[in-house]
């Protein structure tokens, strides 16, 4: 069996990469596929750099027992792009180290998810952006976009940047981030199918009361709205 190694990016910050990624990981774990995960860089660690909430959520969803430093080696308290957070806090990104960690993880016998920070153009160093990391790691890309107004422009821009840089795009997931009824949310899924070359994996539903004690069950249920077979497992 060939397992995917997927990089999850967003069309921007706050579109729900971690929620969607966690849902996929819980689904794979339930199937007994033993996924592995990495969030190489996380900023905005409001509880301190020992508590990167996104990386911890992904690790829990994957039941990945590795040390946190192996899952999220670069963590910053300030809500800035890694380049600018590291200018203030230190812990500058060693790009070759990140690449090696990802390549080591790809050799694992099972599906892998690598989650990015923000979108494709976020700077990691003065010369390296997120899209370089995806390309240099030879990862397939999964785009997460907000379902509502603005979705069409943001999704197409992200897709065009990826494809123009030779990045393979596995698909697009539209995430209902707020549950607000909006006519654009009804039209956008079909519009994405019409406008984009990458397949629509599905619409991820809004979860109004996502609480820790029921998180696993809620996210597994939500994963049923996605056609995850398109991710080639």
Coordinates of C-alpha atoms in Angstrom, one line a residue, residues 9 13 25 38 54 70 80 113 115 120 134 136 151 205 211:
X9 CA -1.8 24.8 3.9
X13 CA -4.6 32.4 8.9
X25 CA -5.8 12.1 11.4
X38 CA 4.6 17.3 12.0
X54 CA -1.9 23.3 17.2
X70 CA 10.3 16.1 16.9
X80 CA 4.2 36.6 13.6
X113 CA 0.5 15.1 7.5
X115 CA 0.9 21.3 8.7
X120 CA 2.2 29.5 1.0
X134 CA 6.6 21.9 0.2
X136 CA 11.9 20.8 -1.6
X151 CA -13.3 31.7 -0.9
X205 CA -19.0 21.3 8.7
X211 CA -15.1 20.6 23.5

